[in-house]
Coordinates of C-alpha atoms (C1' of nucleotides) in Angstrom, one line a residue:
Chain A
X1 CA 8.2 -80.9 73.1
X2 CA 6.7 -84.2 72.1
X3 CA 7.9 -85.6 68.8
X4 CA 6.4 -88.9 67.5
X5 CA 6.7 -90.7 64.3
X6 CA 5.0 -93.2 62.1
X7 CA 7.5 -95.5 60.4
X8 CA 6.0 -97.9 58.0
X9 CA 8.0 -100.0 55.6
X10 CA 6.8 -99.5 52.0
X11 CA 6.3 -103.2 51.2
X12 CA 2.7 -103.1 50.2
X13 CA -0.5 -101.3 50.9
X14 CA -1.1 -99.5 54.1
X15 CA -2.3 -102.1 56.6
X16 CA -5.2 -101.1 58.9
X17 CA -3.1 -102.0 61.9
X18 CA -0.4 -99.6 60.7
X19 CA -3.0 -97.0 60.0
X20 CA -4.2 -97.3 63.6
X21 CA -0.6 -96.8 64.8
X22 CA -0.4 -93.7 62.6
X23 CA -3.7 -92.5 64.1
X24 CA -2.6 -92.9 67.7
X25 CA 0.7 -91.2 67.0
X26 CA -1.1 -88.4 65.4
X27 CA -3.6 -88.1 68.1
X28 CA -0.9 -88.0 70.7
X29 CA 0.9 -85.3 68.8
X30 CA -2.2 -83.2 68.5
X31 CA -3.1 -83.8 72.2
X32 CA 0.3 -82.7 73.4
X33 CA 0.9 -80.0 70.9
X34 CA 3.8 -82.0 69.5
X35 CA 5.0 -83.0 66.1
X36 CA 4.0 -86.0 64.0
X37 CA 6.7 -87.2 61.7
X38 CA 6.7 -89.6 58.9
X39 CA 9.6 -91.9 58.1
X40 CA 9.6 -94.5 55.3
X41 CA 11.7 -97.5 56.3
X42 CA 12.8 -98.5 52.9
X43 CA 16.0 -100.3 53.8
X44 CA 14.8 -103.5 52.3
X45 CA 15.5 -102.6 48.7
X46 CA 14.1 -105.8 47.3
X47 CA 10.7 -105.4 48.8
X48 CA 10.2 -101.7 49.0
X49 CA 8.3 -100.0 46.2
X50 CA 7.6 -96.4 45.3
X51 CA 4.0 -97.3 44.7
X52 CA 3.7 -98.5 48.2
X53 CA 5.2 -95.3 49.5
X54 CA 2.6 -93.4 47.5
X55 CA -0.2 -95.5 48.9
X56 CA 0.9 -94.9 52.4
X57 CA 1.0 -91.1 51.9
X58 CA -2.4 -91.2 50.2
X59 CA -3.8 -93.3 53.0
X60 CA -2.6 -90.9 55.7
X61 CA -4.0 -88.0 53.7
X62 CA -7.3 -89.7 53.3
X63 CA -7.5 -90.3 57.1
X64 CA -6.7 -86.7 57.6
X65 CA -3.4 -87.3 59.4
X66 CA -1.1 -84.6 58.1
X67 CA 2.6 -85.1 59.0
X68 CA 5.0 -82.3 60.0
X69 CA 8.3 -81.6 58.5
X70 CA 9.9 -83.5 55.6
X71 CA 9.4 -87.2 55.1
X72 CA 12.5 -89.1 56.1
X73 CA 13.6 -91.9 53.9
X74 CA 15.6 -94.4 56.0
X75 CA 17.7 -95.6 53.0
X76 CA 19.2 -92.2 52.7
X77 CA 20.7 -92.5 56.2
X78 CA 22.5 -95.8 55.6
X79 CA 25.9 -94.1 55.8
X80 CA 25.1 -92.6 59.2
X81 CA 24.0 -96.0 60.4
X82 CA 27.2 -97.6 59.2
X83 CA 29.3 -94.8 60.8
X84 CA 27.6 -95.3 64.1
X85 CA 28.3 -99.1 64.0
X86 CA 32.0 -98.4 63.3
X87 CA 32.2 -96.0 66.1
X88 CA 30.8 -98.6 68.4
X89 CA 33.6 -100.9 67.3
X90 CA 36.1 -98.2 68.0
X91 CA 34.7 -97.8 71.5
X92 CA 34.8 -101.5 72.0
X93 CA 31.1 -101.7 72.4
X94 CA 30.7 -103.7 69.2
X95 CA 32.9 -106.3 67.4
X96 CA 33.5 -107.8 64.0
X97 CA 32.1 -111.2 63.6
X98 CA 33.9 -113.1 60.8
X99 CA 31.6 -116.1 61.0
X100 CA 30.5 -116.9 57.4
X101 CA 26.9 -115.8 56.7
X102 CA 24.4 -118.6 57.3
X103 CA 22.0 -119.2 54.5
X104 CA 18.5 -118.5 55.7
X105 CA 15.3 -119.1 53.9
X106 CA 12.8 -116.4 55.0
X107 CA 9.8 -118.8 54.9
X108 CA 11.3 -121.2 57.5
X109 CA 13.1 -118.7 59.7
X110 CA 10.8 -119.1 62.7
X111 CA 11.0 -122.8 62.6
X112 CA 14.7 -122.7 62.1
X113 CA 15.1 -120.5 65.1
X114 CA 13.2 -122.8 67.4
X115 CA 15.2 -125.8 66.1
X116 CA 18.5 -124.1 66.6
X117 CA 17.4 -123.2 70.2
X118 CA 16.4 -126.8 70.9
X119 CA 19.7 -128.1 69.5
X120 CA 21.7 -125.7 71.5
X121 CA 19.8 -126.6 74.7
X122 CA 20.3 -130.3 74.0
X123 CA 24.0 -129.9 73.4
X124 CA 24.5 -127.5 76.3
X125 CA 25.8 -124.8 74.0
X126 CA 25.5 -121.2 75.0
X127 CA 23.9 -119.6 71.9
X128 CA 25.7 -116.4 72.7
X129 CA 29.2 -117.8 72.7
X130 CA 31.0 -116.2 69.8
X131 CA 34.7 -116.7 69.3
X132 CA 35.1 -113.3 67.7
X133 CA 33.7 -111.4 70.6
X134 CA 37.0 -111.3 72.4
X135 CA 39.2 -111.4 69.3
X136 CA 42.2 -109.1 69.9
X137 CA 41.7 -105.7 68.3
X138 CA 44.8 -106.0 66.1
X139 CA 43.8 -109.3 64.7
X140 CA 40.3 -108.1 64.0
X141 CA 41.6 -105.0 62.2
X142 CA 44.1 -107.0 60.2
X143 CA 41.5 -109.5 59.0
X144 CA 39.1 -106.6 58.1
X145 CA 41.9 -104.9 56.2
X146 CA 42.7 -108.1 54.3
X147 CA 39.2 -107.9 53.0
X148 CA 37.6 -110.7 55.0
X149 CA 33.9 -110.1 55.2
X150 CA 32.4 -109.5 58.7
X151 CA 29.2 -108.6 60.4
X152 CA 29.1 -106.1 63.2
X153 CA 27.5 -107.1 66.5
X154 CA 26.7 -105.3 69.6
X155 CA 28.3 -106.7 72.8
X156 CA 25.6 -107.5 75.2
X157 CA 27.0 -107.9 78.8
X158 CA 26.7 -111.4 80.1
X159 CA 25.4 -110.4 83.5
X160 CA 22.5 -108.2 84.4
X161 CA 19.2 -107.1 82.8
X162 CA 17.6 -104.4 80.8
X163 CA 14.7 -102.4 82.1
X164 CA 12.2 -100.0 80.6
X165 CA 8.8 -98.7 81.4
X166 CA 6.2 -99.2 78.8
X167 CA 3.4 -96.7 79.0
X168 CA 0.8 -99.4 78.0
X169 CA 2.4 -102.6 79.2
X170 CA 4.1 -101.4 82.3
X171 CA 7.5 -102.3 83.6
X172 CA 9.5 -104.6 81.3
X173 CA 12.6 -106.5 82.2
X174 CA 14.8 -108.9 80.3
X175 CA 17.9 -110.7 81.4
X176 CA 21.0 -110.1 79.3
X177 CA 21.6 -113.9 78.8
X178 CA 18.4 -114.0 76.9
X179 CA 19.6 -111.5 74.3
X180 CA 22.0 -112.6 71.6
X181 CA 24.7 -110.1 70.5
X182 CA 22.6 -108.4 67.9
X183 CA 23.9 -107.8 64.4
X184 CA 24.1 -104.1 63.6
X185 CA 25.6 -104.4 60.1
X186 CA 25.4 -107.3 57.7
X187 CA 28.6 -108.6 56.2
X188 CA 27.8 -106.7 53.0
X189 CA 27.7 -103.5 55.1
X190 CA 23.9 -103.2 55.1
X191 CA 22.6 -101.7 58.3
X192 CA 19.9 -103.7 60.1
X193 CA 16.6 -102.7 61.4
X194 CA 17.3 -102.3 65.1
X195 CA 20.3 -100.1 64.4
X196 CA 18.5 -98.0 61.8
X197 CA 15.4 -97.3 63.9
X198 CA 17.4 -96.2 66.9
X199 CA 19.8 -94.0 65.0
X200 CA 17.0 -92.4 63.0
X201 CA 14.8 -91.9 66.1
X202 CA 17.7 -90.2 67.8
X203 CA 18.4 -88.1 64.7
X204 CA 14.8 -87.1 64.4
X205 CA 14.6 -86.2 68.1
X206 CA 11.8 -88.7 68.7
X207 CA 10.6 -88.5 72.3
X208 CA 7.8 -91.1 72.3
X209 CA 7.8 -94.3 70.3
X210 CA 4.2 -95.5 69.8
X211 CA 4.1 -98.7 67.7
X212 CA 2.7 -102.2 67.5
X213 CA 3.1 -104.7 70.3
X214 CA 5.1 -107.0 68.0
X215 CA 8.1 -104.7 68.8
X216 CA 7.8 -105.0 72.5
X217 CA 10.4 -107.6 73.2
X218 CA 12.9 -106.1 70.7
X219 CA 12.7 -102.9 72.5
X220 CA 15.2 -104.2 75.0
X221 CA 17.8 -104.5 72.3
X222 CA 17.0 -101.0 71.2
X223 CA 17.3 -99.6 74.8
X224 CA 20.7 -101.2 74.9
X225 CA 21.6 -99.5 71.7
X226 CA 20.5 -96.1 72.9
X227 CA 22.7 -96.6 76.0
X228 CA 25.7 -97.7 73.9
X229 CA 25.2 -94.6 71.7
X230 CA 25.0 -92.4 74.8
X231 CA 21.6 -91.2 73.8
X232 CA 18.6 -90.6 76.0
X233 CA 16.0 -93.3 75.8
X234 CA 12.5 -92.2 74.6
X235 CA 9.3 -93.3 76.1
X236 CA 7.7 -96.4 74.7
X237 CA 4.0 -97.2 74.3
X238 CA 3.2 -100.4 72.5
X239 CA -0.2 -101.0 71.0
X240 CA -2.2 -104.2 71.2
X241 CA -2.3 -106.1 67.9
X242 CA -5.3 -106.3 65.6
X243 CA -6.2 -109.9 64.9
X244 CA -8.3 -111.8 62.3
X245 CA -11.6 -113.4 63.3
X246 CA -9.8 -116.7 64.1
X247 CA -7.5 -114.7 66.4
X248 CA -4.6 -115.3 64.0
X249 CA -2.5 -112.7 62.3
X250 CA -4.3 -110.3 60.0
X251 CA -2.4 -110.6 56.7
X252 CA -3.0 -109.7 53.1
X253 CA -2.0 -113.1 51.8
X254 CA -4.7 -114.8 53.9
X255 CA -7.4 -112.1 54.3
X256 CA -7.1 -110.1 51.1
X257 CA -8.2 -106.5 50.7
X258 CA -10.1 -106.1 54.0
X259 CA -6.8 -105.3 55.7
X260 CA -5.9 -102.6 53.2
X261 CA -6.8 -99.0 54.1
X262 CA -7.3 -98.1 50.4
X263 CA -10.1 -100.7 50.2
X264 CA -12.2 -98.6 52.6
X265 CA -11.7 -95.5 50.6
X266 CA -12.5 -97.3 47.4
X267 CA -15.6 -98.9 48.8
X268 CA -17.2 -95.7 49.9
X269 CA -16.2 -95.1 53.5
X270 CA -16.3 -91.6 54.9
X271 CA -12.8 -91.0 56.2
X272 CA -14.0 -89.6 59.5
X273 CA -16.1 -92.7 60.1
X274 CA -13.2 -95.1 59.5
X275 CA -10.9 -93.0 61.6
X276 CA -13.5 -93.1 64.4
X277 CA -13.8 -96.8 64.1
X278 CA -10.0 -97.4 64.1
X279 CA -9.6 -95.2 67.2
X280 CA -11.9 -97.6 69.1
X281 CA -9.6 -100.6 68.5
X282 CA -7.6 -100.9 71.6
X283 CA -8.6 -97.6 73.1
X284 CA -11.8 -96.3 74.7
X285 CA -12.8 -92.8 75.6
X286 CA -13.2 -92.1 79.3
X287 CA -16.9 -91.2 79.0
X288 CA -17.8 -94.2 76.8
X289 CA -19.2 -92.1 74.0
X290 CA -18.2 -93.8 70.7
X291 CA -19.2 -91.3 68.0
X292 CA -16.4 -88.9 68.2
X293 CA -15.3 -86.1 65.9
X294 CA -11.6 -85.5 65.4
X295 CA -11.7 -82.7 67.9
X296 CA -13.3 -84.9 70.5
X297 CA -10.9 -87.7 69.7
X298 CA -7.9 -85.4 70.3
X299 CA -9.5 -84.1 73.4
X300 CA -10.2 -87.4 74.9
X301 CA -7.2 -89.4 73.8
X302 CA -4.6 -90.6 76.2
X303 CA -2.0 -93.3 76.1
X304 CA -3.2 -94.4 79.5
X305 CA -6.6 -95.2 77.9
X306 CA -5.0 -97.9 75.7
X307 CA -5.5 -101.4 76.9
X308 CA -3.4 -104.5 76.5
X309 CA -5.3 -107.3 74.9
X310 CA -5.4 -107.7 71.2
X311 CA -8.5 -106.7 69.3
X312 CA -10.3 -108.9 66.8
X313 CA -11.2 -107.3 63.5
X314 CA -14.6 -109.0 62.9
X315 CA -15.6 -109.8 59.3
X316 CA -16.7 -112.8 57.4
X317 CA -14.9 -113.8 54.3
X318 CA -17.0 -114.9 51.4
X319 CA -20.0 -113.0 52.7
X320 CA -20.4 -109.7 50.7
X321 CA -22.8 -108.3 53.3
X322 CA -20.2 -108.7 56.1
X323 CA -17.1 -108.0 54.1
X324 CA -15.7 -106.0 56.9
X325 CA -16.5 -105.3 60.6
X326 CA -20.2 -104.6 61.1
X327 CA -19.5 -101.9 63.5
X328 CA -17.4 -100.1 61.0
X329 CA -20.2 -100.4 58.5
X330 CA -22.7 -99.2 61.0
X331 CA -20.5 -96.3 61.9
X332 CA -20.1 -95.3 58.3
X333 CA -23.9 -95.3 57.8
X334 CA -24.2 -93.3 60.9
X335 CA -21.8 -90.7 59.6
X336 CA -23.5 -90.6 56.2
X337 CA -26.9 -89.9 57.7
X338 CA -25.9 -87.5 60.5
X339 CA -22.9 -85.6 59.2
X340 CA -23.4 -82.0 58.1
X341 CA -24.8 -82.1 54.6
X342 CA -22.3 -79.6 53.4
X343 CA -19.5 -82.0 54.2
X344 CA -21.2 -84.9 52.6
X345 CA -22.0 -83.2 49.3
X346 CA -18.4 -83.1 48.0
X347 CA -18.0 -86.8 48.7
X348 CA -21.2 -87.6 46.8
X349 CA -20.1 -85.4 44.0
X350 CA -16.8 -87.4 43.7
X351 CA -18.8 -90.6 43.7
X352 CA -21.2 -89.4 41.0
X353 CA -18.4 -88.1 39.0
X354 CA -16.5 -91.3 39.1
X355 CA -19.7 -93.0 37.7
X356 CA -20.4 -90.3 35.1
X357 CA -23.6 -89.2 36.9
X358 CA -22.4 -85.8 37.9
X359 CA -23.8 -82.7 36.2
X360 CA -22.3 -79.3 36.7
X361 CA -25.8 -77.9 37.3
X362 CA -25.7 -79.6 40.7
X363 CA -23.0 -77.1 41.7
X364 CA -25.0 -74.1 40.2
X365 CA -28.7 -73.7 39.5
X366 CA -29.6 -77.1 40.9
X367 CA -27.4 -76.9 44.0
X368 CA -30.4 -76.7 46.3
X369 CA -32.1 -79.6 44.6
X370 CA -29.0 -81.7 44.8
X371 CA -28.6 -81.1 48.5
X372 CA -32.3 -82.1 49.0
X373 CA -31.9 -85.3 47.2
X374 CA -28.8 -86.3 49.0
X375 CA -30.4 -85.4 52.3
X376 CA -33.4 -87.5 51.4
X377 CA -31.7 -90.7 50.2
X378 CA -28.7 -90.7 52.6
X379 CA -31.0 -91.8 55.4
X380 CA -30.7 -95.5 54.4
X381 CA -27.3 -95.7 52.8
X382 CA -24.3 -97.4 54.2
X383 CA -21.5 -96.3 51.9
X384 CA -20.8 -93.6 49.5
X385 CA -21.1 -96.2 46.7
X386 CA -24.8 -96.4 47.4
X387 CA -25.3 -93.0 45.9
X388 CA -24.3 -94.2 42.5
X389 CA -25.9 -97.7 42.9
X390 CA -29.2 -97.7 44.7
X391 CA -29.3 -93.9 44.2
X392 CA -28.7 -93.9 40.5
X393 CA -32.3 -93.2 39.5
X394 CA -32.2 -89.9 41.2
X395 CA -29.4 -88.7 39.0
X396 CA -30.0 -90.5 35.7
X397 CA -32.9 -91.7 33.5
X398 CA -30.8 -94.7 32.7
X399 CA -31.1 -97.0 35.7
X400 CA -31.8 -100.7 36.3
X401 CA -34.9 -102.2 37.7
X402 CA -34.3 -104.6 40.6
X403 CA -35.8 -108.0 39.7
X404 CA -37.3 -108.7 43.1
X405 CA -38.8 -105.2 43.1
X406 CA -40.5 -105.9 39.8
X407 CA -42.0 -109.2 40.8
X408 CA -43.0 -108.0 44.3
X409 CA -44.3 -104.5 43.4
X410 CA -45.4 -104.8 39.8
X411 CA -45.9 -108.2 38.3
X412 CA -47.8 -109.5 41.3
X413 CA -50.7 -107.2 40.5
X414 CA -51.2 -107.2 36.7
X415 CA -53.8 -104.4 36.9
X416 CA -51.0 -102.1 37.8
X417 CA -50.1 -102.0 34.2
X418 CA -53.2 -99.9 33.7
X419 CA -53.4 -98.3 37.1
X420 CA -49.9 -96.7 37.0
X421 CA -50.5 -94.9 33.7
X422 CA -53.8 -93.8 35.1
X423 CA -52.0 -92.4 38.1
X424 CA -49.6 -90.6 35.7
X425 CA -52.6 -88.9 34.0
X426 CA -53.8 -87.7 37.3
X427 CA -50.5 -86.5 38.5
X428 CA -50.0 -84.6 35.2
X429 CA -53.1 -82.6 36.1
X430 CA -51.9 -82.0 39.7
X431 CA -51.0 -78.4 40.3
X432 CA -49.1 -77.4 42.2
X433 CA -47.1 -80.6 42.3
X434 CA -45.8 -81.2 45.8
X435 CA -45.5 -84.2 48.0
X436 CA -48.8 -83.3 49.7
X437 CA -50.7 -82.8 46.4
X438 CA -49.2 -86.0 45.0
X439 CA -50.3 -87.9 48.0
X440 CA -53.8 -86.5 47.8
X441 CA -54.0 -87.4 44.1
X442 CA -52.7 -90.9 44.6
X443 CA -55.0 -91.7 47.5
X444 CA -58.0 -90.3 45.6
X445 CA -57.2 -92.6 42.7
X446 CA -56.7 -95.6 44.9
X447 CA -60.1 -95.0 46.5
X448 CA -61.8 -94.6 43.1
X449 CA -60.3 -97.8 41.8
X450 CA -61.0 -99.6 45.0
X451 CA -57.4 -100.6 45.6
X452 CA -55.1 -100.0 48.6
X453 CA -52.9 -97.0 48.4
X454 CA -49.9 -99.1 49.2
X455 CA -50.3 -100.9 45.9
X456 CA -49.9 -97.7 43.9
X457 CA -47.2 -96.4 46.2
X458 CA -45.0 -99.5 46.0
X459 CA -45.6 -99.8 42.3
X460 CA -44.7 -96.2 41.8
X461 CA -41.5 -96.7 43.8
X462 CA -40.4 -99.4 41.5
X463 CA -41.3 -97.4 38.4
X464 CA -39.6 -94.2 39.5
X465 CA -36.5 -95.6 41.2
X466 CA -36.2 -99.2 40.1
X467 CA -36.1 -100.2 43.7
X468 CA -38.3 -102.0 46.2
X469 CA -37.1 -99.8 49.0
X470 CA -36.5 -96.2 49.4
X471 CA -37.6 -92.9 51.0
X472 CA -41.2 -91.9 51.5
X473 CA -42.7 -92.1 48.1
X474 CA -44.4 -88.7 48.1
X475 CA -41.1 -87.1 48.9
X476 CA -39.7 -89.0 45.9
X477 CA -42.5 -87.6 43.6
X478 CA -41.7 -84.1 44.6
X479 CA -38.0 -84.5 44.4
X480 CA -38.1 -86.1 41.0
X481 CA -40.6 -83.6 39.8
X482 CA -43.8 -83.8 37.9
X483 CA -42.3 -84.4 34.5
X484 CA -40.1 -87.2 35.4
X485 CA -42.6 -88.8 37.7
X486 CA -45.2 -88.9 35.0
X487 CA -42.8 -90.2 32.3
X488 CA -41.5 -93.0 34.5
X489 CA -45.0 -94.1 35.5
X490 CA -45.9 -94.4 31.8
X491 CA -42.8 -96.2 30.9
X492 CA -43.3 -99.8 30.1
X493 CA -39.7 -100.7 30.6
X494 CA -39.9 -102.7 33.7
X495 CA -42.9 -104.6 32.3
X496 CA -40.9 -105.6 29.3
X497 CA -37.9 -106.5 31.5
X498 CA -40.2 -108.6 33.6
X499 CA -41.5 -110.5 30.6
X500 CA -38.1 -111.1 29.2
X501 CA -36.7 -112.2 32.5
X502 CA -39.6 -114.4 33.4
X503 CA -40.2 -115.6 29.9
X504 CA -44.0 -115.3 30.0
X505 CA -45.6 -113.1 27.3
Chain B
rG1 C1' 12.7 -125.0 72.8
rG2 C1' 13.3 -120.2 75.6
rC3 C1' 11.4 -115.5 76.9
rG4 C1' 7.4 -112.0 77.0
rC5 C1' 2.3 -110.4 76.6
rA6 C1' -2.8 -111.3 76.8
rU7 C1' -7.6 -113.9 78.3
rU8 C1' -15.1 -109.8 80.6
rG9 C1' -21.7 -112.2 76.1
rG10 C1' -20.6 -113.4 68.7
rU11 C1' -17.4 -108.6 68.1
rG12 C1' -15.5 -103.7 70.1
rU13 C1' -15.1 -102.1 75.0
rA14 C1' -16.4 -100.2 80.6
rG15 C1' -15.7 -102.1 85.2
rU16 C1' -8.9 -97.0 88.2
rU17 C1' -7.8 -98.1 95.6
rG18 C1' -11.5 -106.0 96.0
rG19 C1' -18.1 -104.6 98.3
rU20 C1' -25.5 -104.5 96.1
rU21 C1' -29.1 -107.9 90.2
rA22 C1' -21.2 -107.3 85.7
rA23 C1' -22.3 -101.6 82.2
rC24 C1' -22.2 -99.4 77.1
rA25 C1' -21.8 -99.9 71.6
rC26 C1' -22.3 -103.1 67.2
rG27 C1' -24.8 -107.5 65.8
rC28 C1' -29.2 -110.7 66.9
rU29 C1' -34.9 -111.6 68.3
rG30 C1' -39.8 -109.5 69.0
rC31 C1' -43.2 -105.3 69.2
rC32 C1' -44.5 -100.2 67.9
rC33 C1' -44.3 -96.6 64.0
rU34 C1' -45.4 -97.2 58.6
rC35 C1' -46.4 -96.8 51.6
rU36 C1' -41.4 -100.3 51.4
rC37 C1' -36.6 -100.4 53.6
rA38 C1' -33.9 -98.0 56.9
rA39 C1' -33.8 -94.7 61.0
rG40 C1' -36.2 -94.0 65.7
rG41 C1' -38.9 -95.8 70.2
rC42 C1' -39.9 -100.0 73.5
rA43 C1' -38.9 -104.9 75.1
rG44 C1' -35.7 -109.1 75.1
rA45 C1' -32.1 -113.2 74.3
rG46 C1' -27.0 -113.7 75.1
rA47 C1' -21.2 -113.8 80.1
rU48 C1' -20.6 -120.0 85.5
rC49 C1' -15.8 -112.5 84.0
rA50 C1' -10.4 -119.0 80.1
rC51 C1' -9.8 -123.1 83.8
rG52 C1' -8.0 -124.8 88.8
rG53 C1' -6.4 -123.5 93.5
rG54 C1' -5.5 -119.7 97.3
rU55 C1' -5.8 -114.9 100.3
rU56 C1' -10.4 -112.5 102.3
rC57 C1' -16.4 -111.7 105.8
rG58 C1' -16.4 -110.7 100.4
rA59 C1' -12.5 -111.3 93.9
rG60 C1' -13.8 -109.9 87.1
rU61 C1' -10.6 -106.9 90.4
rC62 C1' -4.9 -109.5 94.6
rC63 C1' -1.4 -114.2 94.6
rC64 C1' 0.1 -119.1 92.5
rG65 C1' -0.5 -122.8 88.8
rU66 C1' -2.7 -124.7 84.2
rA67 C1' -4.6 -124.1 79.3
rU68 C1' -5.2 -121.4 75.0
rG69 C1' -3.9 -117.5 71.7
rC70 C1' -0.5 -114.0 70.0
rG71 C1' 4.4 -111.8 69.8
rC72 C1' 9.7 -112.0 70.0
rU73 C1' 13.8 -115.1 69.6
rA74 C1' 17.0 -113.6 61.6
rC75 C1' 23.5 -111.0 58.6
rC76 C1' 13.8 -109.5 57.9
rA77 C1' 11.3 -105.0 58.9

RNA sequence: GGCGCAUUGGUGUAGUUGGUUAACACGCUGCCCUCUCAAGGCAGAGAUCACGGGUUCGAGUCCCGUAUGCGCUACCA
């Protein structure tokens, strides 16, 4: 049975790249009828936080990726990791390295590595030569017993090469001389990443490791460890990276909240929409259809459909209209306007509630009305936030008037100041009050006064909703009802606001 | 520095064994619809398939090289 895992380190919010890894693992588990496990890699005590763990769990939940079994916290397994390392020493597959720990500054590590490599090459030193590798066992044990600190390193053979088959990237080979004897245990006894992952994956019975491409080259080391440990090697599938628009690394420090999954939740994304979008980064369904429900995603998903080149996450910083990938935004709007209304309603409810616009009647007597409004206004919304912003006038008498709407639809025609109350008088007499009758009334008045119907329509739109844009106005009349429509048409509020704003009395 | 991976319109992708005008989605432009804005419909712009060689009757697809980008190379994860 297939067992896959998502293994994030809790050192910050859930990155969208990580979220995609989680998605692909989950999809694969669903597809194969396997298990999807969650492991929190919290071995870096300084950087790991509980808050981050919480946000990861919330993020997965939001995306609808339920994990099986108990969460595994890697830090809880440190003893097992150490024991495995000591066992490898016993077996002569690993050795104690008494070289004093080199001081390393995290920020300059990459540079330091390159410099060291250059220096070694220039001096003709084999970077893998380590005087402790062949230290006689007695001496090694004596020095350890005497309390001398040591790191534990895996012995990599000098000759030969590793090989594994990556499901996405194909056959991978690496010559042993290119791999340094990797450190398993720090001199303070702390187990290191490569050891911990392998032990935990064995322990958890992981059959398929699906993760970011940044782990591809390190996989050779892990394969060696599996072999040293006498465990069977899982299948590997590495996923192409998700890059920033400049094709650089997508990071929080440089790109801010666009990379955080919670941002999408907080800014009004429908989970299914974002999940759908994420699935299309690095993978494409065989039939090319892009709007896919979870069921379809599961059905169509295959590791073979994942391709190798990195995907660019397209957004424009400093441009609020394009704060994230346009296709994601489009897809969200598409979901909002096409998803079953019954599924959308609870999301709108949550949004209204958060903005104190929710009324319990919407769940009871006015349930039908509520569904009708949502159905009417969702057609042109892009995020759930829009229901409480542009949609505010439908749920509250206390809404703002858009400045451009006032100048374009009201102030430009001063006579509207009299025409709209006149329309209100007419509408008050209209019975029954429906979109059809409201339309007839309005058009009759326009004809009487010799003005274009559009003038009254657009003016009404701004009076009733505060906006210059929105659904068909006659639908709005009906949905808002006779009483509110008449009241708002008579209200002088936007006129005062216009005068104040524009300073002409 | 070494090793690895990648490279199809602005972006996401299709193009499985080489064979007609390189396909789809987002975005963009125009038109239609119309009470506005969307949606929808129609039309369109945009790719010398990174570059240079080669194999072949024929290459986005195979081979070699170059460039660029990214990753790994840590007593980080």
